mmCIF file of C-alpha atoms and ligand atoms in Angstrom:
data_model
loop_
_atom_site.group_PDB
_atom_site.id
_atom_site.type_symbol
_atom_site.label_atom_id
_atom_site.label_comp_id
_atom_site.label_asym_id
_atom_site.label_seq_id
_atom_site.Cartn_x
_atom_site.Cartn_y
_atom_site.Cartn_z
ATOM 1 C CA MET D 1 -2.737 25.431 23.463
ATOM 2 C CA VAL D 2 -4.420 23.583 20.891
ATOM 3 C CA LEU D 3 -4.408 24.535 17.290
ATOM 4 C CA ARG D 4 -7.402 23.730 15.193
ATOM 5 C CA VAL D 5 -6.373 22.204 11.875
ATOM 6 C CA ALA D 6 -7.998 23.701 8.993
ATOM 7 C CA PRO D 7 -9.919 20.831 7.038
ATOM 8 C CA GLU D 8 -8.176 21.649 3.861
ATOM 9 C CA ILE D 9 -4.833 20.819 5.399
ATOM 10 C CA MET D 10 -5.964 17.315 6.221
ATOM 11 C CA ALA D 11 -5.852 15.712 2.862
ATOM 12 C CA LYS D 12 -7.269 12.022 3.096
ATOM 13 C CA LEU D 13 -7.077 10.554 -0.316
ATOM 14 C CA LYS D 14 -9.406 8.021 -1.909
ATOM 15 C CA ILE D 15 -8.491 4.616 -1.995
ATOM 16 C CA LEU D 16 -9.099 2.597 -5.155
ATOM 17 C CA GLU D 17 -10.852 -0.728 -4.664
ATOM 18 C CA PHE D 18 -10.389 -4.190 -6.610
ATOM 19 C CA PRO D 19 -11.252 -4.597 -9.380
ATOM 20 C CA ASP D 20 -10.568 -1.050 -10.286
ATOM 21 C CA PRO D 21 -8.369 -1.193 -13.413
ATOM 22 C CA ARG D 22 -6.271 1.639 -12.237
ATOM 23 C CA LEU D 23 -4.814 -0.906 -9.614
ATOM 24 C CA ARG D 24 -3.358 -2.631 -12.566
ATOM 25 C CA LYS D 25 -1.165 0.353 -13.715
ATOM 26 C CA LYS D 26 2.636 -0.060 -13.461
ATOM 27 C CA ALA D 27 4.260 2.882 -11.366
ATOM 28 C CA VAL D 28 7.075 4.842 -12.860
ATOM 29 C CA PRO D 29 10.250 5.967 -10.968
ATOM 30 C CA VAL D 30 10.099 9.123 -8.977
ATOM 31 C CA GLU D 31 12.384 11.613 -10.629
ATOM 32 C CA SER D 32 12.566 14.245 -8.272
ATOM 33 C CA VAL D 33 12.023 14.156 -4.422
ATOM 34 C CA ASN D 34 10.418 17.614 -3.825
ATOM 35 C CA ASP D 35 7.872 19.454 -1.664
ATOM 36 C CA GLU D 36 4.948 18.137 -3.671
ATOM 37 C CA LEU D 37 6.152 14.623 -3.144
ATOM 38 C CA ARG D 38 6.334 15.231 0.515
ATOM 39 C CA THR D 39 2.962 16.547 0.608
ATOM 40 C CA LEU D 40 1.709 13.305 -1.079
ATOM 41 C CA ILE D 41 3.859 11.207 1.578
ATOM 42 C CA GLY D 42 2.047 13.284 4.398
ATOM 43 C CA ASP D 43 -1.277 12.719 2.896
ATOM 44 C CA MET D 44 -0.631 8.974 2.305
ATOM 45 C CA PHE D 45 0.358 8.455 5.837
ATOM 46 C CA GLU D 46 -2.771 10.103 6.870
ATOM 47 C CA THR D 47 -4.911 8.138 4.494
ATOM 48 C CA MET D 48 -3.232 4.851 5.844
ATOM 49 C CA TYR D 49 -3.538 5.743 9.573
ATOM 50 C CA ASP D 50 -7.152 6.762 9.318
ATOM 51 C CA ALA D 51 -8.233 3.490 7.287
ATOM 52 C CA PRO D 52 -6.678 1.993 9.383
ATOM 53 C CA GLY D 53 -3.825 0.074 7.622
ATOM 54 C CA ILE D 54 -0.127 -0.837 8.090
ATOM 55 C CA GLY D 55 1.069 0.123 4.474
ATOM 56 C CA LEU D 56 -0.213 1.886 1.449
ATOM 57 C CA ALA D 57 1.246 2.153 -2.117
ATOM 58 C CA ALA D 58 0.870 5.427 -4.245
ATOM 59 C CA THR D 59 -1.052 3.206 -6.927
ATOM 60 C CA GLN D 60 -3.862 2.714 -4.388
ATOM 61 C CA VAL D 61 -4.332 6.280 -4.246
ATOM 62 C CA ASP D 62 -4.237 6.558 -8.027
ATOM 63 C CA VAL D 63 -0.759 8.194 -8.218
ATOM 64 C CA HIS D 64 1.287 5.933 -10.466
ATOM 65 C CA LYS D 65 4.750 6.660 -9.038
ATOM 66 C CA ARG D 66 7.130 4.252 -7.194
ATOM 67 C CA LEU D 67 6.235 5.313 -3.657
ATOM 68 C CA LEU D 68 5.018 3.477 -0.491
ATOM 69 C CA VAL D 69 4.549 4.231 3.123
ATOM 70 C CA ALA D 70 4.359 1.720 5.912
ATOM 71 C CA ASP D 71 4.156 1.649 9.735
ATOM 72 C CA VAL D 72 3.631 -1.841 11.474
ATOM 73 C CA SER D 73 4.077 -0.447 15.012
ATOM 74 C CA PRO D 74 0.976 -0.512 17.380
ATOM 75 C CA ASP D 75 1.389 3.262 18.103
ATOM 76 C CA LYS D 76 2.162 4.962 15.014
ATOM 77 C CA SER D 77 5.659 5.502 16.068
ATOM 78 C CA GLU D 78 7.721 3.796 13.088
ATOM 79 C CA PRO D 79 6.719 5.438 9.930
ATOM 80 C CA HIS D 80 8.599 4.470 6.596
ATOM 81 C CA ALA D 81 8.432 6.127 3.369
ATOM 82 C CA LEU D 82 10.221 4.251 0.457
ATOM 83 C CA ILE D 83 10.736 6.226 -2.748
ATOM 84 C CA ASN D 84 11.642 3.991 -5.706
ATOM 85 C CA PRO D 85 12.234 0.920 -3.546
ATOM 86 C CA VAL D 86 14.259 -2.060 -4.876
ATOM 87 C CA ILE D 87 14.671 -5.374 -3.006
ATOM 88 C CA VAL D 88 18.458 -6.239 -3.148
ATOM 89 C CA GLU D 89 18.481 -9.303 -0.985
ATOM 90 C CA LYS D 90 15.671 -11.656 0.499
ATOM 91 C CA ASP D 91 15.887 -14.584 2.467
ATOM 92 C CA GLY D 92 13.476 -17.209 4.279
ATOM 93 C CA VAL D 93 9.846 -17.815 3.564
ATOM 94 C CA THR D 94 7.021 -16.847 5.981
ATOM 95 C CA VAL D 95 3.146 -17.130 5.359
ATOM 96 C CA THR D 96 0.936 -14.345 6.510
ATOM 97 C CA ASP D 97 -2.820 -13.725 6.531
ATOM 98 C CA GLU D 98 -2.818 -10.566 4.509
ATOM 99 C CA GLY D 99 -5.412 -8.151 3.994
ATOM 100 C CA CYS D 100 -5.385 -4.957 1.637
ATOM 101 C CA LEU D 101 -7.030 -1.635 1.892
ATOM 102 C CA SER D 102 -8.009 -2.163 -1.791
ATOM 103 C CA VAL D 103 -9.755 -5.313 -1.136
ATOM 104 C CA PRO D 104 -11.645 -4.530 1.945
ATOM 105 C CA GLY D 105 -12.714 -7.233 4.187
ATOM 106 C CA TYR D 106 -10.781 -10.115 2.933
ATOM 107 C CA TYR D 107 -7.791 -12.045 4.422
ATOM 108 C CA GLU D 108 -5.874 -14.791 2.725
ATOM 109 C CA GLU D 109 -2.665 -16.437 3.393
ATOM 110 C CA VAL D 110 0.254 -15.491 1.163
ATOM 111 C CA GLU D 111 3.771 -16.824 1.206
ATOM 112 C CA ARG D 112 6.554 -14.221 0.867
ATOM 113 C CA ALA D 113 10.302 -13.674 1.930
ATOM 114 C CA GLU D 114 10.913 -13.514 5.725
ATOM 115 C CA GLN D 115 13.679 -10.977 5.600
ATOM 116 C CA ILE D 116 14.638 -8.440 2.908
ATOM 117 C CA ARG D 117 17.122 -5.686 2.262
ATOM 118 C CA VAL D 118 15.677 -2.830 0.342
ATOM 119 C CA ARG D 119 17.226 0.119 -1.125
ATOM 120 C CA PHE D 120 15.360 3.283 -1.717
ATOM 121 C CA LEU D 121 15.467 7.097 -1.472
ATOM 122 C CA ASP D 122 14.078 8.705 1.699
ATOM 123 C CA ARG D 123 12.178 11.870 1.925
ATOM 124 C CA ASP D 124 15.262 13.938 1.430
ATOM 125 C CA GLY D 125 16.114 12.146 -1.754
ATOM 126 C CA GLU D 126 19.127 10.471 0.018
ATOM 127 C CA GLU D 127 19.883 7.009 -1.227
ATOM 128 C CA ARG D 128 19.451 4.455 1.896
ATOM 129 C CA GLU D 129 19.306 0.800 2.611
ATOM 130 C CA MET D 130 17.357 -1.008 5.402
ATOM 131 C CA GLU D 131 16.807 -4.424 6.508
ATOM 132 C CA ALA D 132 13.191 -5.635 7.412
ATOM 133 C CA THR D 133 11.917 -8.838 8.820
ATOM 134 C CA GLY D 134 8.646 -10.242 9.842
ATOM 135 C CA LEU D 135 5.601 -8.071 9.356
ATOM 136 C CA LEU D 136 7.563 -5.126 7.980
ATOM 137 C CA ALA D 137 9.226 -7.130 5.316
ATOM 138 C CA VAL D 138 6.007 -8.596 4.285
ATOM 139 C CA CYS D 139 4.183 -5.232 4.132
ATOM 140 C CA ILE D 140 7.041 -3.852 2.008
ATOM 141 C CA GLN D 141 6.736 -6.745 -0.483
ATOM 142 C CA HIS D 142 2.796 -6.430 -0.559
ATOM 143 C CA GLU D 143 3.185 -2.736 -1.241
ATOM 144 C CA MET D 144 5.814 -3.156 -3.859
ATOM 145 C CA ASP D 145 3.594 -5.451 -5.615
ATOM 146 C CA HIS D 146 0.938 -2.687 -5.855
ATOM 147 C CA LEU D 147 3.686 -0.667 -7.778
ATOM 148 C CA GLU D 148 3.685 -3.364 -10.311
ATOM 149 C CA GLY D 149 -0.010 -3.461 -10.590
ATOM 150 C CA LYS D 150 -0.200 -6.649 -8.521
ATOM 151 C CA LEU D 151 -2.506 -7.436 -5.811
ATOM 152 C CA PHE D 152 -2.557 -10.111 -3.057
ATOM 153 C CA VAL D 153 -5.661 -11.748 -4.577
ATOM 154 C CA ASP D 154 -3.424 -12.463 -7.488
ATOM 155 C CA TYR D 155 -1.734 -15.265 -5.383
ATOM 156 C CA LEU D 156 -5.023 -17.022 -4.992
ATOM 157 C CA SER D 157 -6.792 -19.329 -7.268
ATOM 158 C CA GLU D 158 -8.906 -17.861 -10.182
ATOM 159 C CA ALA D 159 -12.072 -19.097 -8.443
ATOM 160 C CA LYS D 160 -11.245 -17.537 -5.224
ATOM 161 C CA ARG D 161 -10.442 -14.147 -6.712
ATOM 162 C CA GLN D 162 -13.674 -14.091 -8.845
ATOM 163 C CA ARG D 163 -15.727 -14.986 -5.669
ATOM 164 C CA ILE D 164 -13.976 -11.974 -3.906
ATOM 165 C CA ARG D 165 -14.705 -9.617 -6.857
ATOM 166 C CA LYS D 166 -18.277 -10.537 -7.317
ATOM 167 C CA LYS D 167 -18.888 -10.120 -3.562
ATOM 168 C CA LEU D 168 -17.197 -6.595 -3.510
ATOM 169 C CA GLU D 169 -18.965 -5.468 -6.615
ATOM 170 C CA LYS D 170 -22.263 -6.546 -5.003
ATOM 171 C CA GLU D 171 -21.465 -4.803 -1.579
ATOM 172 C CA ARG D 172 -20.611 -1.564 -3.639
ATOM 173 C CA ARG D 173 -23.836 -1.627 -5.422
ATOM 174 C CA HIS D 174 -25.759 -1.983 -2.086
ATOM 175 C CA THR D 175 -23.758 0.967 -0.431
ATOM 176 C CA ALA D 176 -24.570 3.208 -3.515
ATOM 177 C CA VAL D 177 -28.186 3.227 -2.714
ATOM 178 C CA VAL D 178 -27.793 3.962 1.018
ATOM 179 C CA MET D 179 -28.944 7.393 1.900
HETATM 180 ZN ZN1 LIG C 201 -2.572 -3.595 -0.331
#
């Protein structure tokens, strides 16, 4: 049996794009892990998988709370939702060609810790800690930057960032007149 999902249950959220000033807002801590927040988490996973991306911060969907979702598995089998994440340990250095759903089409090398230990609340509001290495560690650091209003292009030179900004603005003007 197949159930048809009503379109209103599928809440794909709009992703803000650089240089939207709302991407620069600093997120505030989540005070209560409730059903409303769990709905938002579900919508963020759906938006991320649909994009497709491997991580999404609440900031990117214009919700300025300290919340991120990530899944670096190839088959959507390892979803992580981190509420009020704090990195308590980091180790090593790794360089990754990063992209971002808020900076579509651009990939640049960014240096980050190779391994992290992160403390957070899970969907039930329970405090947890997890160790992440490799791509998951990079992804969590990238998404945590969003919560601070920071983007991966901030690691690049001013000239490079301006070039990306101008190109994206130009592309957006073009798509605005497509009918
Ligand atoms: Zn991003």
